[in-house]
Structures are given as C-alpha cells and as structure tokens.
XYZ file of C-alpha atoms in Angstrom:
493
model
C 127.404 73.262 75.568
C 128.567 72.067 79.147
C 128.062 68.565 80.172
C 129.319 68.053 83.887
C 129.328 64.782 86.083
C 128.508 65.424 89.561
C 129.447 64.218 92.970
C 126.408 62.234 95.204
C 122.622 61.061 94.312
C 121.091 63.943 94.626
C 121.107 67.117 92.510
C 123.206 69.846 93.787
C 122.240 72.997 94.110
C 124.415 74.510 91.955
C 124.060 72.286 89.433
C 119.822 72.919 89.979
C 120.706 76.605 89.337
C 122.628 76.268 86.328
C 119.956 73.799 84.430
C 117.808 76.392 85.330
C 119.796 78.770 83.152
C 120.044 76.641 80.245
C 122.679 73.900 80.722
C 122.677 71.578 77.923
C 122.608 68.172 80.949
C 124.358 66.129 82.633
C 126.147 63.007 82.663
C 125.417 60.013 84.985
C 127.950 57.924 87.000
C 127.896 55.306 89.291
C 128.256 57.272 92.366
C 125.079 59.129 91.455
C 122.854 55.573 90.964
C 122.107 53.600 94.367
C 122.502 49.808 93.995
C 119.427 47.970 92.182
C 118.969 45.899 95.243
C 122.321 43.944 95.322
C 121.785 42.453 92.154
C 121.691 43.115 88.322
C 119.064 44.979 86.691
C 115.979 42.658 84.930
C 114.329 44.249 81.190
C 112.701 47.531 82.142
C 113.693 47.513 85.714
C 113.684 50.940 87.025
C 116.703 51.549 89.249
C 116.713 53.248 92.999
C 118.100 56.284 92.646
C 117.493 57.052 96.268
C 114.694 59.154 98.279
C 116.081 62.447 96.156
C 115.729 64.056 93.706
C 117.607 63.134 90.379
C 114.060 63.101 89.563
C 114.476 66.845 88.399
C 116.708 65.170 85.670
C 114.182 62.340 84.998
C 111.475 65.074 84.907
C 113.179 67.296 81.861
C 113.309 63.824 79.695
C 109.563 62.565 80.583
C 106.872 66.062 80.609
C 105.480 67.431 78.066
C 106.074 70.830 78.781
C 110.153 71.185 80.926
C 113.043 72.162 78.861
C 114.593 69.083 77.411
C 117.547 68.204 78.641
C 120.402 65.509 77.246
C 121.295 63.058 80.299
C 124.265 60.539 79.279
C 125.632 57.393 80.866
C 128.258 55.188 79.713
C 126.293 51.958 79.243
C 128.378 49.720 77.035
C 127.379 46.059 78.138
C 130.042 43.713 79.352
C 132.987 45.514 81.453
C 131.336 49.136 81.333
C 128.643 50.051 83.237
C 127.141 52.910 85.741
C 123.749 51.429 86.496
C 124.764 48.021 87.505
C 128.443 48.661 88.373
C 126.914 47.655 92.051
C 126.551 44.574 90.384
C 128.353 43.759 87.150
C 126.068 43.769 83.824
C 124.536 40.887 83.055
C 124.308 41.589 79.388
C 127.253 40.727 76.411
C 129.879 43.140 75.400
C 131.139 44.002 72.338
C 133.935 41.706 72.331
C 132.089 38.886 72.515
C 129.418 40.234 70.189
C 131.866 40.659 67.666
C 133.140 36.807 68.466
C 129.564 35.392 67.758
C 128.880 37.758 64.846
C 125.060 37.275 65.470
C 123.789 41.414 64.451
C 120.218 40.011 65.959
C 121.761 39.779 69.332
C 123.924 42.991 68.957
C 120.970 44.690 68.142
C 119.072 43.442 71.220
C 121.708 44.173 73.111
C 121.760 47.922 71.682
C 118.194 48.274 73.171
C 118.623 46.840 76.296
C 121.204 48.983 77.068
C 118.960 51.993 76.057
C 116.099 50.469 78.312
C 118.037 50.575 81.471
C 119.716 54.229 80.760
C 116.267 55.044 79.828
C 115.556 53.523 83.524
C 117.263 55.374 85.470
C 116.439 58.911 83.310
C 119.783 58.659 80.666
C 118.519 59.345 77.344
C 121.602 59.090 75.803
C 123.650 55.773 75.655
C 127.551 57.004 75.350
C 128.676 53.956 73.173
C 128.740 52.061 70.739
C 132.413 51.923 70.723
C 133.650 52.030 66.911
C 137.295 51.266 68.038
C 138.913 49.018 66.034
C 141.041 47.154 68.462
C 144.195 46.513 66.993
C 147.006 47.068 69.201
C 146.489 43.722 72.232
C 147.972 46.017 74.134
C 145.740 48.395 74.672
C 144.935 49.043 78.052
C 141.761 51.216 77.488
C 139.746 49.746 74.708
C 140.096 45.922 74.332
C 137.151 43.911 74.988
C 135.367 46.896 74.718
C 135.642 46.731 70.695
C 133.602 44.445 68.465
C 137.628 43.255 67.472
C 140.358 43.741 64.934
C 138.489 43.806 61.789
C 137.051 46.927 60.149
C 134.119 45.623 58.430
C 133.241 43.509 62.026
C 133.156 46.761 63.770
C 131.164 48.468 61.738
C 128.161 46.479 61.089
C 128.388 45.462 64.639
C 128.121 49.635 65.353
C 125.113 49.793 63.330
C 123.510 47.393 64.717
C 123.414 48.355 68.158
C 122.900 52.099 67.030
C 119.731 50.345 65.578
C 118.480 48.662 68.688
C 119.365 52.040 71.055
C 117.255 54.251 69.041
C 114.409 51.432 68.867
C 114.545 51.838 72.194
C 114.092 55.820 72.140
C 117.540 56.732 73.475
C 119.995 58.685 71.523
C 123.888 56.752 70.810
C 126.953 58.390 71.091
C 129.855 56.241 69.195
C 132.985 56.725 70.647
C 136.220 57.764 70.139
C 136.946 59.390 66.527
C 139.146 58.878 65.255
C 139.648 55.271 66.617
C 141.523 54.187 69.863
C 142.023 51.337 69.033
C 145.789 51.052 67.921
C 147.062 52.740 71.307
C 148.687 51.472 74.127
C 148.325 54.266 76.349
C 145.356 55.152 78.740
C 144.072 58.944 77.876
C 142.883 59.231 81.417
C 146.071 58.908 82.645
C 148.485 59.937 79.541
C 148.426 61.209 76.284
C 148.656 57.906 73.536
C 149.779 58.963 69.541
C 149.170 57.340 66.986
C 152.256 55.875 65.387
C 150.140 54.830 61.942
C 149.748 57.030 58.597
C 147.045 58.457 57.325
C 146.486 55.780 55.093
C 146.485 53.043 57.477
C 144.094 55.168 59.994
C 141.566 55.912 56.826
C 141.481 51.981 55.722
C 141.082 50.849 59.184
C 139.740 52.674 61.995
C 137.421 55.603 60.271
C 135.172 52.545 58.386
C 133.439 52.003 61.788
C 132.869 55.903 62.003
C 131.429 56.276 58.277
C 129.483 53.598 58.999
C 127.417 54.954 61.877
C 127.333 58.338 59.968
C 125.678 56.431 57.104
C 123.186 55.053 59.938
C 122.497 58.646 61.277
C 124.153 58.401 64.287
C 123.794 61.890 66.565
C 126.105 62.138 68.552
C 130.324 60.974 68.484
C 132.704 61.529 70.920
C 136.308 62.328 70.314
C 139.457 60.460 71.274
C 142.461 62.500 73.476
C 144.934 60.851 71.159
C 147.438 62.706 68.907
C 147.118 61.410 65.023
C 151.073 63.251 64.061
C 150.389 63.514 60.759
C 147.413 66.112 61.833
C 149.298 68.680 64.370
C 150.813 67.428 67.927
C 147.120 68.706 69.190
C 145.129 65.528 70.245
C 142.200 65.143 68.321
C 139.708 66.598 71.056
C 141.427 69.969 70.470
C 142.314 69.731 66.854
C 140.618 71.146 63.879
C 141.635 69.287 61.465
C 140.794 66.275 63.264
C 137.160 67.650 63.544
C 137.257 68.856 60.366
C 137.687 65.176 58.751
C 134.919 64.206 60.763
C 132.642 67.172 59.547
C 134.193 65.550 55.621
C 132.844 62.171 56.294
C 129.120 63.960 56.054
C 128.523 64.258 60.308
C 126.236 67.363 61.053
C 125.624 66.030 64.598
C 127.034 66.935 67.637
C 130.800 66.295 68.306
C 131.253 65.481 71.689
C 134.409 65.418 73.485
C 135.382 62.684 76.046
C 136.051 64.071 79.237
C 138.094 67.185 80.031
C 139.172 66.119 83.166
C 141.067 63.125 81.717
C 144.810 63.681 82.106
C 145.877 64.247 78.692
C 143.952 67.236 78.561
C 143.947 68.205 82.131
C 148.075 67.995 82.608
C 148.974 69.218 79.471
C 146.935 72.535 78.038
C 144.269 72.259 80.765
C 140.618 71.681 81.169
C 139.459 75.316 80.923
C 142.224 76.104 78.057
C 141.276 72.529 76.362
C 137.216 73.527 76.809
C 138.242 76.771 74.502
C 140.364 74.917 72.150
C 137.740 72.149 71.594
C 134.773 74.778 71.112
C 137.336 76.597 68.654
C 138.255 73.527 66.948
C 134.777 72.047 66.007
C 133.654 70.571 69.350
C 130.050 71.298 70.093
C 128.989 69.490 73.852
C 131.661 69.292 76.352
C 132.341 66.534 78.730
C 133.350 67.547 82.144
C 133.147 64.052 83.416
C 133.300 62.294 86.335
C 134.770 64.248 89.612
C 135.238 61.141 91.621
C 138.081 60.186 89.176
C 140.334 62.220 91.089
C 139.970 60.119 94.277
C 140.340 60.575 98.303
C 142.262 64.015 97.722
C 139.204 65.738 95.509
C 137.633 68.701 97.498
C 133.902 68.171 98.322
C 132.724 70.815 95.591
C 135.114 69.405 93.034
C 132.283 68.863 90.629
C 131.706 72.449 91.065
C 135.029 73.596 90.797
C 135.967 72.211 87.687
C 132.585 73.042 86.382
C 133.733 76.288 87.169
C 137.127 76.003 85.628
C 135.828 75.381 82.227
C 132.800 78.012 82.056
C 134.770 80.836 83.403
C 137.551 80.017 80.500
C 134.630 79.912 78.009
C 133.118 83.168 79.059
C 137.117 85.045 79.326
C 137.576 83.656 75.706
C 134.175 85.221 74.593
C 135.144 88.567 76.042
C 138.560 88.498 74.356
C 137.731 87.286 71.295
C 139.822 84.100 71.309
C 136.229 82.019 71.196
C 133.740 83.619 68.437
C 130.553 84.379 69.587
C 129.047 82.293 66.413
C 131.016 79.246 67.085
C 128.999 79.462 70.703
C 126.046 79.740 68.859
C 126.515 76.839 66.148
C 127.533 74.965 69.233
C 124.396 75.311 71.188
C 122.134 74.838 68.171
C 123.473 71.385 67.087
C 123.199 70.646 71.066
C 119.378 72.082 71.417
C 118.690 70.678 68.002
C 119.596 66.724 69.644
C 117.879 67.627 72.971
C 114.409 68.294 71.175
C 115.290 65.260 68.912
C 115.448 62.925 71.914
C 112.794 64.870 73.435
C 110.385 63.899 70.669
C 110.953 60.336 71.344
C 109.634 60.219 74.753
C 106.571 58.494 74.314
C 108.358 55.600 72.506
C 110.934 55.781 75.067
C 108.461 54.925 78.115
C 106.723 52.265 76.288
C 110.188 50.685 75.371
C 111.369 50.999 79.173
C 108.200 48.802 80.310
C 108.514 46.340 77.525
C 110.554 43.230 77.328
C 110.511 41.725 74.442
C 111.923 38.142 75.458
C 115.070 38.472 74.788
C 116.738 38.393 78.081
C 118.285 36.284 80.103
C 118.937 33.544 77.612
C 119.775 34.894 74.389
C 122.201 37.475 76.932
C 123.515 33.400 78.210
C 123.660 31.814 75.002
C 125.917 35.113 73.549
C 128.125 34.406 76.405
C 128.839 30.746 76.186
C 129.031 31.060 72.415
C 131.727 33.783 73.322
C 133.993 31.546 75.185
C 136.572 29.535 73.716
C 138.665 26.728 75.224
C 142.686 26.073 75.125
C 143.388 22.688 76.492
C 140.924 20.656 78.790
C 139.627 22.484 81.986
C 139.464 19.868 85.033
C 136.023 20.245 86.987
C 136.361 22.371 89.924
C 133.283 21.657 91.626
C 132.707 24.193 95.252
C 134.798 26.811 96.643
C 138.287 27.861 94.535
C 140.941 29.541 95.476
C 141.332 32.200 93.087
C 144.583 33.821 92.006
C 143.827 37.824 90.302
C 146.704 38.647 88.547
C 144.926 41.756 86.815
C 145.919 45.448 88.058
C 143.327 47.843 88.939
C 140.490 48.349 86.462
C 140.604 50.874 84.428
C 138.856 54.777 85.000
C 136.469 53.485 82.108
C 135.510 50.691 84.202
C 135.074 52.961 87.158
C 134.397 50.204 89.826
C 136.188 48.690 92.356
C 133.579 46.053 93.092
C 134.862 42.952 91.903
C 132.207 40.710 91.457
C 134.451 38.876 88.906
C 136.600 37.197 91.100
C 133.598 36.484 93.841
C 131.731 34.551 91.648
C 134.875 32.360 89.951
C 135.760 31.517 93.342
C 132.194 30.614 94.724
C 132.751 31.288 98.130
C 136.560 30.360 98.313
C 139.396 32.759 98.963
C 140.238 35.665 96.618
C 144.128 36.555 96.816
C 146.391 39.022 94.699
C 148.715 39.137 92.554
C 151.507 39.219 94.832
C 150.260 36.331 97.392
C 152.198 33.018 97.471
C 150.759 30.383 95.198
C 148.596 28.014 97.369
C 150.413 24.503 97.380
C 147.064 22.728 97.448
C 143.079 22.866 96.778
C 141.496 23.857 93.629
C 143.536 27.066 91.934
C 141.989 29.484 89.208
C 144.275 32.039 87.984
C 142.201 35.668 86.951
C 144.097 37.366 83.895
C 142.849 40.061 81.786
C 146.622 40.913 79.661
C 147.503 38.185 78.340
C 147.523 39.262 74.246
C 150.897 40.135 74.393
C 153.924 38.994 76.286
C 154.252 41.066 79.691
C 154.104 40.469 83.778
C 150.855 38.263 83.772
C 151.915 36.043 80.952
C 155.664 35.621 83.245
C 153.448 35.054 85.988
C 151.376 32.193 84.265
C 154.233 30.659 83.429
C 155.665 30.355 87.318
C 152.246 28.947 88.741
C 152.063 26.566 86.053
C 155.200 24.784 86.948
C 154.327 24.770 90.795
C 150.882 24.362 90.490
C 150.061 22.520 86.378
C 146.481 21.607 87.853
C 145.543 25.129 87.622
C 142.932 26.603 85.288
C 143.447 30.178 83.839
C 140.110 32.118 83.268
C 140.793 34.927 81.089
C 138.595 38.316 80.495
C 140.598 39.625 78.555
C 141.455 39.558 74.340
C 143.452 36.429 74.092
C 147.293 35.638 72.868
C 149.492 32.658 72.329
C 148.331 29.412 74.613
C 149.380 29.380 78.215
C 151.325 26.458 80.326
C 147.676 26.004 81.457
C 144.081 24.778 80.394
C 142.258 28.573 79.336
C 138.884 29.812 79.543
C 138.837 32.516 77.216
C 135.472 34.724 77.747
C 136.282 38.063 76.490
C 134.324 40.151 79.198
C 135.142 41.115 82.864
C 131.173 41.172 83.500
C 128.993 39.195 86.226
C 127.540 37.440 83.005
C 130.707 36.098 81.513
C 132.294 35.276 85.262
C 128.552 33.240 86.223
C 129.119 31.419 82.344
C 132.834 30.448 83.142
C 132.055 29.509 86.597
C 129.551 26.894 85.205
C 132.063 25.465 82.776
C 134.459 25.570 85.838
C 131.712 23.318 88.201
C 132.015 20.253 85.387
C 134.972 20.642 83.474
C 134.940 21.542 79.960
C 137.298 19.953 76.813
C 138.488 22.505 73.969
C-alpha cells in the first residue's frame, strides 16, 4: 500500500529490500532520471537513466515472470514534467488543450505522455488533472487544468485517459474532489474550500464522474478541506472517500503525497498514513524527499518511509487500523498492478511506435493556444528579459528555467527585483497575471518607463496589460520556442 519517492538514480538498498518483501512501487522524480542528452525527449525515446540500476524497476514492469510492480511519474505535458524537466516538455498542456478544444490532439497527447513514462519504466501516468480551474488565483493548479468549464474538463479527461491506456500505461486523475477553486498551495498550506456542496457537485465532481464512466483506475486525492464534510482534508476524510466510492469508483484511491505540508505540519505523515488507510485510501504517496531541500538528511527517503510504515504497523497492533481495511487495501492495489502488468506487450510495442503525430501537431496545438492583446513589435536577436514570476511551484519541481533562456535567445535574463533596462529590446516573463496582485503593479511601472516592451505570459490570462501580450498558457520549452518565433517577426492581435 506504500508508494515512496526516493533520493538518487539508482535503487537503494533499502528500498531493493523492501520490493523484495512486497512493496506495492515506487514513484519516479526528476532527481532519479539523468538528462535525455540536453534536450527534449523524441516519440519512443528511451531516456538515460544512468549506468545503474533502476533497471530492477524497469525489470518488474517488462518479464514475464517478476512480481509486478506499479511505477508512477507525474507526466502532465506542458509545465509538469520528471522525464524532461532537464529540458522542458515539448508537448501541449492541458491549458492550452482545453483552449483549442481539438479531443484528437488531447488524445495524442494522452499517449505520448504514456510513451515516455513507459520509457523510462513508469507505467502509471499520475494525471490527467480533472481540476476545474476556477479560482485565477490559484497558485497550484492553473494551466495545469483543461479551464473553467465543467463539461471542457471532462471530455478533455477522457480523452487523454483514452490515449494513456492506448498506450498501455495506467492514468491516475488527480485531485478529488477538485482543486481547482483554491488559492492555497497544499504543499505548503492547507487550502478549504469556501463553496457548498451544491456548487462543488455541479462543478468540480463532473470531471471526476466522467473518468469513472471511462474506467479510469486509479484517482488521487486533494489535501484540501471541503467544511461542509468535517475540518479533515479530504486525503484523511471518510466521507470525502466515501462520495467518491458513491460516484461508482472501485479503483484504487490514491492519496497525493504525505509529505506535503498540510498533512505533514498538521496531523503528520505517519498519523495522516493511518487516517487515510482508515478513511478509504488504498495506495499511499510518500512522495518526493528532495522537496524538503539543502537541510534533508541523506536517508530522508528512508526515514520518512519509515515514519509512515512503522505508524501503519503500531495502528495494526492496537487496533486503531483493521486488519481487513489492510487487506481491501492491498487487493485493489495488487488487483491494478496485474492489470497494468497484463498490458505489457502492448506497452513495448506502443513505446517503439510513433505514430506521426509529433512535432507538428504538438506545434500547431501551441500556436493555436496563443492569443494576442495588442500588436507585438518584432524583436529579432538577443532580448533582455525581465521574470517577474516567483519560484515555480513543488509541482513543477524544477529550477531549470529553460523558459526564460529561450525568450531571451541568448540575451540577459534578470529578476524581478533588477532595475528596468533603459534601452535594447525588453520582454517582461509573467505567469499571475489573472487577478490583480504584485506582477500586474509591476507591469504597470515598466510600461510607463519602458511602453516598447512586450509581456509574454505563461500563465491563465486577466484584464489587458499597459503592454502588447503574448498569452500562451504553458511555462514549457514548447510554448517559450512558439512565442519566441512570434517574438523574432512581430505578431498583430
């Protein structure tokens, strides 16, 4: 029922020792996948995963005759990804998905993003997000939604879930009951809902039905409190879980990470583990140990591996955790693992194939995604480019900002709190912009120094700016190389 990151790219041993004894996986990270030669990752590229040994994962999802095991990675397209964050993804997220509304290209998107988690040994894609972004201030979710409308979402959901199990990979939507109308970040707080019942039935569980309808395996629960349900967040809550058992799921209910800091500073992530198990939870993310920084211990993935099994096994002696609820836990888990396994035939064929798809209808997606406020100037060579975004979110999980390097195509990068340069071509980076705050304030000020300056914006957009806007709806290498084209020869609205 344990599903721990760990730190490094090669297996540790302690981790070796406990799939030996039946661990249900692991999930991937960046930090475990070596770069895929300084660039982005073609169709059915495998990735290095250095000289080592996370083969003894890929093994367990490939032979005939090892135990199956369930190996995640967040793979969402666009801003989110752990097997090019080296690099930035080159494929479309779901914001700009949802913008074009093509399902065709969601789909292929869907299986691409199987292919290269399939690549690298994942076998099961943790996304589609089913958020239905509604709050613009959200700093967690955002682009990462198809958008603000429920219907949009959801056929949008079920159409990658479609092209990620065409690709023999397993989906994991993501996060019931909807974080979408939050503007807190669960990794570093604890958001609540402030909507009824009503208003979270009619507009963030439609997304959520809809990939149950599909047969979607796997969903993974939001740390957010819903009031109206207990001041438990929904991770920990039964009746949360319950409603999602209601809608007709008999897969397995996953919980985001344990780790995060609304679990881990309020109850705990061992106390949180029990909770979760008691509440309805069946696989339990103990995610990525690098969150916590410079100050982690080297055996932190241990430790708080540790942390969570040894509060499992005190709740089983004391009768806190029922025995059965371990049991109907682990067979909902086995019973995916097998599922997956079954598909591994499909899954290496898919892996090798490519069916045409990429790089232009990826391109085409992207362009299409963009919209225009105001006429951008052409900024042909080097920019000067002005990032007024703060640090990207855990979910993002890379500091690599290939964003910025390829807007300002070989000019000078400078932050937020630099002086505005009186002279040479200026592109300002924003990524909160939907609602009125510091980068909107800042905007403002640079325009009336500087009003030949373009904004590029990767974030979900909000009123016009003082300034001609590039809207593209992604913080990915794709979107950045698409807007620094329109940049090179100036572009009307």
């Amino acid at each position: 029922m344990l599903w721990p990151g760990f730190l490094g790219r090669s297996t540790p041993d302690w981790l070796r020792r406990e799939l030996d004894a039946g661990l249900a996986g692991v999930v991937l990270f960046a930090q475990n996948l070596a770069p895929a030669g300084g660039r982005a990752a073609s169709a059915g590229e495998r990735i290095d995963t250095s000289a080592d040994d996370l083969d003894v994962l890929r093994r367990s999802t490939t032979d005939a005759g090892a135990r199956p095991l369930l190996i995640g990675i967040d793979e969402e397209g666009g801003n989110v990804t752990r097997a090019e964050a080296h690099t930035g993804s080159n494929l479309p997220g779901a914001a700009q998905l949802g913008f074009v509304d093509d399902l065709d290209a969601t789909e292929a998107v869907g299986r691409e993003l199987a292919r290269r988690s399939l690549a690298v040994g994942a076998n099961v894609v943790l996304g589609p997000v089913a958020d239905v972004n509604t709050d613009p201030r959200n700093p967690v979710i955002g682009v990462r939604s198809f958008g603000a409308d429920p219907e949009r979402v959801s056929r949008h959901v079920v159409a990658s879930l479609r092209g990620i199990r065409s690709a023999g990979a397993a989906a994991c939507v993501k996060h019931f009951p909807g974080h979408g109308d939050t503007h807190l970040d669960s990794h570093h707080a604890m958001p609540e809902l402030t909507i009824g019942l009503d208003e979270l039935e009619r507009r963030h569980l439609p997304p959520f039905r809809a990939a149950i309808g599909a047969g979607v395996e796997a969903v993974m629960t939001a740390h957010i409190v819903v009031p109206e349900w207990g001041d438990r967040p929904s991770t920990l809550n039964p009746v949360a879980l319950g409603r999602l058992r209601e809608l007709g799921f008999d897969g397995v209910i996953v919980t985001d990470a344990l780790d995060m800091a609304a679990v881990r500073e309020s109850v705990g992530a061992g106390p949180g583990a029990v909770h979760a198990l008691v509440a309805g939870a069946d696989l339990l993310c103990i995610s990525n140990p690098a969150n916590l920084g410079a100050a982690a211990a080297p055996d932190q993935d241990e430790h708080d591996f540790r942390e969570v099994q040894h509060a499992i096994f005190a709740a089983i002696d004391d009768g806190t955790l029922p025995f059965a609820t371990v049991e109907r836990a682990a067979r909902r888990v086995r019973r995916l693992a097998d599922a997956v396994a079954e598909r591994a035939a499909v899954a290496a064929a898919s892996v090798a194939a490519d069916d045409g798809w990429m790089p232009r209808g990826a391109r085409r997606v992207a362009r299409e995604a963009i919209t225009i406020d105001g006429a951008v100037p052409a900024l042909p060579g080097a920019r000067t480019v002005l990032d007024l975004r703060g640090r990207s979110t855990l979910a993002v999980a890379s500091d690599r900002d290939y964003v910025e390097r390829t807007l300002a195509a070989g000019g000078e990068v400078l932050r937020a709190d630099a002086p505005v340069p009186e002279r040479g071509a200026l592109v300002v980076l924003v990524d909160r912009i939907g609602a009125d705050g510091a980068q909107r304030d800042r905007v403002s000020a640079v325009a009336a120094m500087r009003p030949d300056a373009v904004v590029v914006d990767v974030g979900l957009p909000g009123e016009p700016l003082p300034l001609p806007t590039l809207h593209t709806r992604a913080a990915s290498l794709l979107a950045a190389e698409v807007a620094s084209e329109l940049l090179e020869s100036g572009v009307r609205a």
